[in-house]
Amino acid sequence: MPELPEVETIRRDLQGEVVGRKIKTVEVRNGRTVRRHATAKQFRTCVEGKTITAIDRAGKYLLLRLDDGYTLVVHLGMSGQLQRAKGPKEPKAPHTHAVFTFTQGGQLRFVDPRTFGEIFASAGPEEGTERLPELAHLGFDPLEDVMSWEKFWVLLSSHKAGLKNLMMDQEFVAGIGNMYADEILFAAGLRYDRLSNSLSSQEVRRLYRSMVETLTEAVKRRGSSLADEQYRDLFGEVGDYQGQHQAYDREGQACRRCRATIVKVKSGGRSTYFCDHCQV
DNA sequence: ACGCCCGCCTGTAAGC
DNA sequence: TGCTTACAGGCGGGCG
């Protein structure tokens, strides 16, 4: 499932591949992927004929800036992929739901078997504002928005929630999903069910540092591709961070730090992996 | 305010 | 062997 490191990897790929290109046509091939527009035609008029000027990211959202101030927003959901294609003759993968064709040739395709992803165009951001109204609910971005650990402590203690639930809450911090939440909490030596307002200053510092370092390292390795998921970058290549995982998807295996057995529990309907010895 | 559950959706894998 | 069931989870919404 694409989380911040996977989305950031694709953002960097897009920067080199589609910035400066003009969208000639958009083909919408199913009724679920393009959302927040009355009709697919209304969406098409928002993006056709426009040139992509920059690629930004907010949490797990990709933001393709267009030359008239519009933003083309892409969320990959659980199984979404963006694929670069040379042209219309290249065979389309199953579940190809949107195809952007550039005037200079070449295509950008959105493929998404589980259709949890979405695409929409926004007229924003308004002059003088930074954030799209549709994404106003998102919390700070762990890599884009640097903050002091003291400020992080204030934010943490203003909630009384289980640490994992809070780290996955996109309104608190944007971009962390089930997999990286487990990896971050392992690196910090903290259990998933510790209450956010119960941490010592040392634990807060460790959590903040673990969040930034884990995500940074995962970006360096171009994200995680597990056996049961389909994450691929813009060129169809798998990531390289899954081999570095300490907790996620390692039930029954030895903890790489203390050799105790990694435990799997269900929390809020989600699988949670942790070391009962290293994480307190 | 927070935890928890559901529905959405398909591919894979385990179970009978 | 073949069908059924469980699981994977991002996100929004509802409920206690």
JSON list of N, CA and C (backbone and C1' of nucleotides) in Angstrom, two decimals, chain C residues 1-13:
[
{"chain": "C", "resi": 1, "resn": "DT", "atom": "P", "xyz": [-5.25, -31.94, -8.02]},
{"chain": "C", "resi": 1, "resn": "DT", "atom": "O5'", "xyz": [-6.74, -31.46, -8.31]},
{"chain": "C", "resi": 1, "resn": "DT", "atom": "C5'", "xyz": [-7.55, -32.27, -9.13]},
{"chain": "C", "resi": 1, "resn": "DT", "atom": "C4'", "xyz": [-8.98, -31.83, -8.91]},
{"chain": "C", "resi": 1, "resn": "DT", "atom": "C3'", "xyz": [-9.25, -30.38, -9.30]},
{"chain": "C", "resi": 1, "resn": "DT", "atom": "O3'", "xyz": [-10.50, -30.33, -9.99]},
{"chain": "C", "resi": 1, "resn": "DT", "atom": "C1'", "xyz": [-9.82, -30.71, -7.03]},
{"chain": "C", "resi": 2, "resn": "DG", "atom": "P", "xyz": [-11.00, -28.93, -10.63]},
{"chain": "C", "resi": 2, "resn": "DG", "atom": "O5'", "xyz": [-11.97, -28.37, -9.50]},
{"chain": "C", "resi": 2, "resn": "DG", "atom": "C5'", "xyz": [-13.26, -28.93, -9.32]},
{"chain": "C", "resi": 2, "resn": "DG", "atom": "C4'", "xyz": [-14.02, -28.11, -8.30]},
{"chain": "C", "resi": 2, "resn": "DG", "atom": "C3'", "xyz": [-14.09, -26.61, -8.64]},
{"chain": "C", "resi": 2, "resn": "DG", "atom": "O3'", "xyz": [-15.37, -26.14, -8.26]},
{"chain": "C", "resi": 2, "resn": "DG", "atom": "C1'", "xyz": [-13.12, -26.89, -6.52]},
{"chain": "C", "resi": 3, "resn": "DC", "atom": "P", "xyz": [-15.99, -24.88, -8.96]},
{"chain": "C", "resi": 3, "resn": "DC", "atom": "O5'", "xyz": [-16.74, -24.17, -7.75]},
{"chain": "C", "resi": 3, "resn": "DC", "atom": "C5'", "xyz": [-17.66, -24.93, -6.96]},
{"chain": "C", "resi": 3, "resn": "DC", "atom": "C4'", "xyz": [-17.47, -24.57, -5.50]},
{"chain": "C", "resi": 3, "resn": "DC", "atom": "C3'", "xyz": [-17.73, -23.10, -5.18]},
{"chain": "C", "resi": 3, "resn": "DC", "atom": "O3'", "xyz": [-18.91, -23.00, -4.39]},
{"chain": "C", "resi": 3, "resn": "DC", "atom": "C1'", "xyz": [-15.75, -23.92, -4.10]},
{"chain": "C", "resi": 4, "resn": "DT", "atom": "P", "xyz": [-19.46, -21.54, -3.97]},
{"chain": "C", "resi": 4, "resn": "DT", "atom": "O5'", "xyz": [-18.75, -21.30, -2.56]},
{"chain": "C", "resi": 4, "resn": "DT", "atom": "C5'", "xyz": [-18.93, -22.25, -1.53]},
{"chain": "C", "resi": 4, "resn": "DT", "atom": "C4'", "xyz": [-18.14, -21.82, -0.30]},
{"chain": "C", "resi": 4, "resn": "DT", "atom": "C3'", "xyz": [-18.39, -20.38, 0.17]},
{"chain": "C", "resi": 4, "resn": "DT", "atom": "O3'", "xyz": [-18.64, -20.39, 1.56]},
{"chain": "C", "resi": 4, "resn": "DT", "atom": "C1'", "xyz": [-16.07, -20.76, -0.11]},
{"chain": "C", "resi": 5, "resn": "DT", "atom": "P", "xyz": [-19.16, -19.06, 2.30]},
{"chain": "C", "resi": 5, "resn": "DT", "atom": "O5'", "xyz": [-17.82, -18.60, 3.04]},
{"chain": "C", "resi": 5, "resn": "DT", "atom": "C5'", "xyz": [-17.13, -19.53, 3.87]},
{"chain": "C", "resi": 5, "resn": "DT", "atom": "C4'", "xyz": [-15.77, -18.95, 4.23]},
{"chain": "C", "resi": 5, "resn": "DT", "atom": "C3'", "xyz": [-15.82, -17.50, 4.73]},
{"chain": "C", "resi": 5, "resn": "DT", "atom": "O3'", "xyz": [-15.34, -17.45, 6.07]},
{"chain": "C", "resi": 5, "resn": "DT", "atom": "C1'", "xyz": [-14.09, -17.81, 3.11]},
{"chain": "C", "resi": 6, "resn": "DA", "atom": "P", "xyz": [-15.24, -16.07, 6.87]},
{"chain": "C", "resi": 6, "resn": "DA", "atom": "O5'", "xyz": [-13.69, -15.73, 6.71]},
{"chain": "C", "resi": 6, "resn": "DA", "atom": "C5'", "xyz": [-12.72, -16.71, 7.01]},
{"chain": "C", "resi": 6, "resn": "DA", "atom": "C4'", "xyz": [-11.33, -16.14, 6.80]},
{"chain": "C", "resi": 6, "resn": "DA", "atom": "C3'", "xyz": [-11.14, -14.73, 7.36]},
{"chain": "C", "resi": 6, "resn": "DA", "atom": "O3'", "xyz": [-9.88, -14.68, 8.01]},
{"chain": "C", "resi": 6, "resn": "DA", "atom": "C1'", "xyz": [-10.62, -14.76, 5.04]},
{"chain": "C", "resi": 7, "resn": "DC", "atom": "P", "xyz": [-9.50, -13.42, 8.91]},
{"chain": "C", "resi": 7, "resn": "DC", "atom": "O5'", "xyz": [-8.46, -12.68, 7.98]},
{"chain": "C", "resi": 7, "resn": "DC", "atom": "C5'", "xyz": [-7.45, -13.44, 7.32]},
{"chain": "C", "resi": 7, "resn": "DC", "atom": "C4'", "xyz": [-6.75, -12.56, 6.32]},
{"chain": "C", "resi": 7, "resn": "DC", "atom": "C3'", "xyz": [-6.60, -11.10, 6.75]},
{"chain": "C", "resi": 7, "resn": "DC", "atom": "O3'", "xyz": [-5.24, -10.78, 6.82]},
{"chain": "C", "resi": 7, "resn": "DC", "atom": "C1'", "xyz": [-7.37, -11.27, 4.50]},
{"chain": "C", "resi": 8, "resn": "DA", "atom": "P", "xyz": [-4.77, -9.52, 7.70]},
{"chain": "C", "resi": 8, "resn": "DA", "atom": "O5'", "xyz": [-4.40, -8.46, 6.57]},
{"chain": "C", "resi": 8, "resn": "DA", "atom": "C5'", "xyz": [-3.35, -8.76, 5.66]},
{"chain": "C", "resi": 8, "resn": "DA", "atom": "C4'", "xyz": [-3.44, -7.83, 4.49]},
{"chain": "C", "resi": 8, "resn": "DA", "atom": "C3'", "xyz": [-3.87, -6.40, 4.87]},
{"chain": "C", "resi": 8, "resn": "DA", "atom": "O3'", "xyz": [-2.73, -5.65, 5.26]},
{"chain": "C", "resi": 8, "resn": "DA", "atom": "C1'", "xyz": [-4.94, -7.17, 2.84]},
{"chain": "C", "resi": 9, "resn": "DG", "atom": "P", "xyz": [-2.81, -4.70, 6.51]},
{"chain": "C", "resi": 9, "resn": "DG", "atom": "O5'", "xyz": [-3.51, -3.41, 5.91]},
{"chain": "C", "resi": 9, "resn": "DG", "atom": "C5'", "xyz": [-2.83, -2.64, 4.92]},
{"chain": "C", "resi": 9, "resn": "DG", "atom": "C4'", "xyz": [-3.77, -1.62, 4.36]},
{"chain": "C", "resi": 9, "resn": "DG", "atom": "C3'", "xyz": [-4.35, -0.66, 5.41]},
{"chain": "C", "resi": 9, "resn": "DG", "atom": "O3'", "xyz": [-4.44, 0.64, 4.88]},
{"chain": "C", "resi": 9, "resn": "DG", "atom": "C1'", "xyz": [-6.09, -1.71, 4.26]},
{"chain": "C", "resi": 10, "resn": "DG", "atom": "P", "xyz": [-3.31, 1.71, 5.25]},
{"chain": "C", "resi": 10, "resn": "DG", "atom": "O5'", "xyz": [-3.87, 2.99, 4.48]},
{"chain": "C", "resi": 10, "resn": "DG", "atom": "C5'", "xyz": [-3.68, 3.13, 3.07]},
{"chain": "C", "resi": 10, "resn": "DG", "atom": "C4'", "xyz": [-4.68, 4.12, 2.53]},
{"chain": "C", "resi": 10, "resn": "DG", "atom": "C3'", "xyz": [-5.06, 5.26, 3.45]},
{"chain": "C", "resi": 10, "resn": "DG", "atom": "O3'", "xyz": [-5.24, 6.44, 2.67]},
{"chain": "C", "resi": 10, "resn": "DG", "atom": "C1'", "xyz": [-6.99, 3.95, 3.02]},
{"chain": "C", "resi": 11, "resn": "DC", "atom": "P", "xyz": [-5.48, 7.81, 3.37]},
{"chain": "C", "resi": 11, "resn": "DC", "atom": "O5'", "xyz": [-7.06, 7.90, 3.46]},
{"chain": "C", "resi": 11, "resn": "DC", "atom": "C5'", "xyz": [-7.83, 7.89, 2.27]},
{"chain": "C", "resi": 11, "resn": "DC", "atom": "C4'", "xyz": [-9.29, 7.82, 2.62]},
{"chain": "C", "resi": 11, "resn": "DC", "atom": "C3'", "xyz": [-9.75, 8.77, 3.73]},
{"chain": "C", "resi": 11, "resn": "DC", "atom": "O3'", "xyz": [-10.73, 9.61, 3.20]},
{"chain": "C", "resi": 11, "resn": "DC", "atom": "C1'", "xyz": [-10.68, 6.60, 3.99]},
{"chain": "C", "resi": 12, "resn": "DG", "atom": "P", "xyz": [-11.08, 10.97, 3.93]},
{"chain": "C", "resi": 12, "resn": "DG", "atom": "O5'", "xyz": [-12.67, 10.91, 4.01]},
{"chain": "C", "resi": 12, "resn": "DG", "atom": "C5'", "xyz": [-13.40, 10.37, 2.92]},
{"chain": "C", "resi": 12, "resn": "DG", "atom": "C4'", "xyz": [-14.72, 9.84, 3.43]},
{"chain": "C", "resi": 12, "resn": "DG", "atom": "C3'", "xyz": [-15.39, 10.71, 4.49]},
{"chain": "C", "resi": 12, "resn": "DG", "atom": "O3'", "xyz": [-16.76, 10.83, 4.16]},
{"chain": "C", "resi": 12, "resn": "DG", "atom": "C1'", "xyz": [-15.16, 8.50, 5.29]},
{"chain": "C", "resi": 13, "resn": "DG", "atom": "P", "xyz": [-17.70, 11.81, 4.94]},
{"chain": "C", "resi": 13, "resn": "DG", "atom": "O5'", "xyz": [-18.65, 10.82, 5.75]},
{"chain": "C", "resi": 13, "resn": "DG", "atom": "C5'", "xyz": [-19.29, 9.75, 5.05]},
{"chain": "C", "resi": 13, "resn": "DG", "atom": "C4'", "xyz": [-19.92, 8.82, 6.07]},
{"chain": "C", "resi": 13, "resn": "DG", "atom": "C3'", "xyz": [-20.60, 9.52, 7.24]},
{"chain": "C", "resi": 13, "resn": "DG", "atom": "O3'", "xyz": [-21.89, 8.98, 7.43]},
{"chain": "C", "resi": 13, "resn": "DG", "atom": "C1'", "xyz": [-19.10, 7.89, 8.03]}
]
